[in-house]
PDB file of C-alpha atoms in Angstrom:
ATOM      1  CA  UNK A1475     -16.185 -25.880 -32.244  1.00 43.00           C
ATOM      2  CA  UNK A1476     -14.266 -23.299 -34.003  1.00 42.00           C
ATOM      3  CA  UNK A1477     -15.303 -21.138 -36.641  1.00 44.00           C
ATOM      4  CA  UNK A1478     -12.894 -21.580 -39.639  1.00 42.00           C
ATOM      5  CA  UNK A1479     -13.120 -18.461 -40.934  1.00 42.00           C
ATOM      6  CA  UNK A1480     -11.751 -17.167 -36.962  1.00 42.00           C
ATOM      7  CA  UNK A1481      -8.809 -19.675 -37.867  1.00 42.00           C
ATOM      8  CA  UNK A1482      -8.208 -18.116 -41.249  1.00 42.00           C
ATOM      9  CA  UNK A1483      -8.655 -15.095 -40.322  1.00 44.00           C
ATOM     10  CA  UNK A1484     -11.307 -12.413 -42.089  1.00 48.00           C
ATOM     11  CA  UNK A1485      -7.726 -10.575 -43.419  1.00 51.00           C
ATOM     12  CA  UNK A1486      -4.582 -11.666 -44.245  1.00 55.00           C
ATOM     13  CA  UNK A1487      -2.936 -12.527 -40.686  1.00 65.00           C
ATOM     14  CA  UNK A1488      -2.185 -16.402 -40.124  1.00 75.00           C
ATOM     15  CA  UNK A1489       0.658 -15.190 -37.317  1.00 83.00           C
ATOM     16  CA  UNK A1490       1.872 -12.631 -34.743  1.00 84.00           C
ATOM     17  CA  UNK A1491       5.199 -11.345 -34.007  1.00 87.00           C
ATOM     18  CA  UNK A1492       4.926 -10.580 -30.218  1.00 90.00           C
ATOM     19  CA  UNK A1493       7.661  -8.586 -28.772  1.00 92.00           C
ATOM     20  CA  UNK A1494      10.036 -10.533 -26.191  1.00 94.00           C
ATOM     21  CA  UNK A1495       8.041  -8.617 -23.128  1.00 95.00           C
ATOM     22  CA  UNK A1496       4.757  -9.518 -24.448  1.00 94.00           C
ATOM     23  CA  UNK A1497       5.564 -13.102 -24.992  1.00 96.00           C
ATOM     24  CA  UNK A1498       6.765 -13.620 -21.422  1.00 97.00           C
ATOM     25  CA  UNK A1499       3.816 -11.748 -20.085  1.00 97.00           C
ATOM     26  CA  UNK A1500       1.411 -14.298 -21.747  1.00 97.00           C
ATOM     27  CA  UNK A1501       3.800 -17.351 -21.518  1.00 98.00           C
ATOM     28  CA  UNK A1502       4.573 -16.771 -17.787  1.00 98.00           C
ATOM     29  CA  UNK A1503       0.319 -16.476 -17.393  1.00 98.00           C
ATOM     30  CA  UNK A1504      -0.309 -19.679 -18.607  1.00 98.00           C
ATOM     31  CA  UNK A1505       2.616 -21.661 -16.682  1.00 98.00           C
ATOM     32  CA  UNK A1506       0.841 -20.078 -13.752  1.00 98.00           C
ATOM     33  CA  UNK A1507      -3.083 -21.000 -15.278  1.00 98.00           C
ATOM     34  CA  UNK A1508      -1.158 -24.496 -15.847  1.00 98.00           C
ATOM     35  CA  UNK A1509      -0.342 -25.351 -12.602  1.00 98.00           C
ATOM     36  CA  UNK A1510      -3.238 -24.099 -10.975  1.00 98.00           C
ATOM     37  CA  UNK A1511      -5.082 -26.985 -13.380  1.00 98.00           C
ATOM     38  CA  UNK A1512      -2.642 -29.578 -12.372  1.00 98.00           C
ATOM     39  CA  UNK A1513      -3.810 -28.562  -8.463  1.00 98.00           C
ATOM     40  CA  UNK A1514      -6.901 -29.118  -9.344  1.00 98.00           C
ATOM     41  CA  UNK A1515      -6.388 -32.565 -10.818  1.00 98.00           C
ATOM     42  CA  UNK A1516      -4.154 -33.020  -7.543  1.00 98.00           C
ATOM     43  CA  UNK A1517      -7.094 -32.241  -5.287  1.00 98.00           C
ATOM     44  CA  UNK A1518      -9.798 -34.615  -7.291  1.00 98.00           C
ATOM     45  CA  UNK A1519      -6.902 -37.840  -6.794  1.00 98.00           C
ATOM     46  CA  UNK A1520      -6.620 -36.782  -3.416  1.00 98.00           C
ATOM     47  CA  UNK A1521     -10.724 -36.482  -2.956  1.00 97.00           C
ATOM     48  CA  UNK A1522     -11.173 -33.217  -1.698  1.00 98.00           C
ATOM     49  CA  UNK A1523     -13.745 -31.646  -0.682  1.00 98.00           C
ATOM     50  CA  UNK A1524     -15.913 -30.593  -3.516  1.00 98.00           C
ATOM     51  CA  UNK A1525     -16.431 -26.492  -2.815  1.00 98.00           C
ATOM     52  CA  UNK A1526     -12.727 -26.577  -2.266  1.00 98.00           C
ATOM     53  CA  UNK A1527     -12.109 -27.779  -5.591  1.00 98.00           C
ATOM     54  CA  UNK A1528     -15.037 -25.404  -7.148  1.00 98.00           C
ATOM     55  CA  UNK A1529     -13.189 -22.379  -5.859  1.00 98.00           C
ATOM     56  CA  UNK A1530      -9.927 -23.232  -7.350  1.00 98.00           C
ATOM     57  CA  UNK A1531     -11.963 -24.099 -11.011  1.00 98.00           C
ATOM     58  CA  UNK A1532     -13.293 -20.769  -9.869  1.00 98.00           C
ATOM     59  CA  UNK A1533     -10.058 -19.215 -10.077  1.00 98.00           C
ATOM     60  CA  UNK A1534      -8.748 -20.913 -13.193  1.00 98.00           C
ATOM     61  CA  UNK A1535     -11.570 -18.955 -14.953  1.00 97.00           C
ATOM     62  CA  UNK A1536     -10.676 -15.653 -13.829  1.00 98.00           C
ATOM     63  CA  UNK A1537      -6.622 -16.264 -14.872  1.00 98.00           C
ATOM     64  CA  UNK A1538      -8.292 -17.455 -18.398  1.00 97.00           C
ATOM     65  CA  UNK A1539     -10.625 -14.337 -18.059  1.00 96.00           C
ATOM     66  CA  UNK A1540      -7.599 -11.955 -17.704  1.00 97.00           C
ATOM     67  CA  UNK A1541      -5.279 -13.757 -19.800  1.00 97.00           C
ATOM     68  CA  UNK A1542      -8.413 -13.172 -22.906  1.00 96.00           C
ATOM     69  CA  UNK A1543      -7.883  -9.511 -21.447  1.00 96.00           C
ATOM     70  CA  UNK A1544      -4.363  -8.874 -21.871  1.00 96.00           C
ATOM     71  CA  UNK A1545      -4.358 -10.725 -25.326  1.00 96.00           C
ATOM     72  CA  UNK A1546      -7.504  -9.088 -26.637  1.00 96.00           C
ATOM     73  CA  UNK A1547      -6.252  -5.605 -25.640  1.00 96.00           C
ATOM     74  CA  UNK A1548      -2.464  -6.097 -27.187  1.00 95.00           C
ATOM     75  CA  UNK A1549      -4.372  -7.262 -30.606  1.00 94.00           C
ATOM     76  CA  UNK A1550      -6.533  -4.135 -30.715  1.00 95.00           C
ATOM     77  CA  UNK A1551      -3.423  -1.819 -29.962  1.00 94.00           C
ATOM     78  CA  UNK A1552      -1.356  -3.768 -32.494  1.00 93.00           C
ATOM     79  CA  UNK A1553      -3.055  -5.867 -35.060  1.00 92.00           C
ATOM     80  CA  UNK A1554      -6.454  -4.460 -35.268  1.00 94.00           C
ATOM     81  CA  UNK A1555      -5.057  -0.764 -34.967  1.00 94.00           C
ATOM     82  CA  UNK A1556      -1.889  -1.116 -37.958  1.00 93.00           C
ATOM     83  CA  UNK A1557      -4.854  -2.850 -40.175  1.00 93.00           C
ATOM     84  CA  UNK A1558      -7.783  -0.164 -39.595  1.00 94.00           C
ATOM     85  CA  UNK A1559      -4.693   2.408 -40.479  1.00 94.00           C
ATOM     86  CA  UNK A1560      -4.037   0.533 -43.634  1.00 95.00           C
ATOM     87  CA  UNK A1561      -7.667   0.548 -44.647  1.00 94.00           C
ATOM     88  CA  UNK A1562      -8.101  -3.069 -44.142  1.00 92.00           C
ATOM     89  CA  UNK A1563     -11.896  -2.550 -42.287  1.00 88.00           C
ATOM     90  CA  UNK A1564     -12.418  -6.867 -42.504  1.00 93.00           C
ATOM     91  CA  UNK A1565     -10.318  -6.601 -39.476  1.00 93.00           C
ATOM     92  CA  UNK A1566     -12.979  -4.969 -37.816  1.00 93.00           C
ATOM     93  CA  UNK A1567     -15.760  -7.585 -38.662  1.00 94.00           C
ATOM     94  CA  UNK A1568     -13.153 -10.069 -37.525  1.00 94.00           C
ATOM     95  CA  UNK A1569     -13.274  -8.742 -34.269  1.00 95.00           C
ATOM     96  CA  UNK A1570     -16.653  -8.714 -33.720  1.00 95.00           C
ATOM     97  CA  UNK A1571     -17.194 -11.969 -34.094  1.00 95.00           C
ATOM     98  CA  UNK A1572     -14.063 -13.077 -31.633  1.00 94.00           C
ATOM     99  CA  UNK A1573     -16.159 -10.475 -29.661  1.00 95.00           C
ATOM    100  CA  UNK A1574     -19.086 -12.300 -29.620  1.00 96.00           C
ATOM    101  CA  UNK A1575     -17.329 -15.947 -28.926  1.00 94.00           C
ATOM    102  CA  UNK A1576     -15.844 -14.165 -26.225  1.00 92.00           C
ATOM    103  CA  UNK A1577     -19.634 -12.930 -24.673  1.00 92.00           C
ATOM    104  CA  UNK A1578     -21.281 -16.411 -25.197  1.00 89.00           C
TER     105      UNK A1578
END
């Protein structure tokens, strides 16, 4: 369930130039999250054993986990930072509540 007002944004921002090294970065992350999700689905038609399987889930979450990181810190330095400069404090409120999605 999203929040629509997350979607919209609390500011004007629908989109996000990334630069070419920042795109690859994320891009090249979720190849990597992707295939360790098509293991998985490997290792359930192949009926392994299930703590097997719950380690690799376990490891999906933490690539997901870091890939939030990286993602969460480049908006702060870029989006959230250029808008607070501009005097655009919404962004601020906006990012508390992707905050708090992020905590549940």
């Amino acid at each position: 369930m999203e929040d629509k007002n997350i979607d919209k944004g609390c500011c004007c921002h629908t989109s996000k130039h990334r630069s070419e090294k920042e795109y690859k970065d994320l891009m090249n992350r979720l190849s990597r999250i992707e295939g360790q999700v098509r293991g998985i689905k490997g290792m359930l038609e192949k009926d392994a054993y299930c703590p097997e399987i719950l380690v690799q889930v376990s490891a999906v979450n933490a690539a997901l986990n870091s890939f939030n990181k990286v993602l969460l810190a480049n908006h702060i330095r870029t989006c959230v930072a250029d808008d607070i400069r501009e005097g655009k404090d919404e962004t601020v409120d906006e990012l508390v509540k992707v905050l708090q999605k992020l905590m549940r």
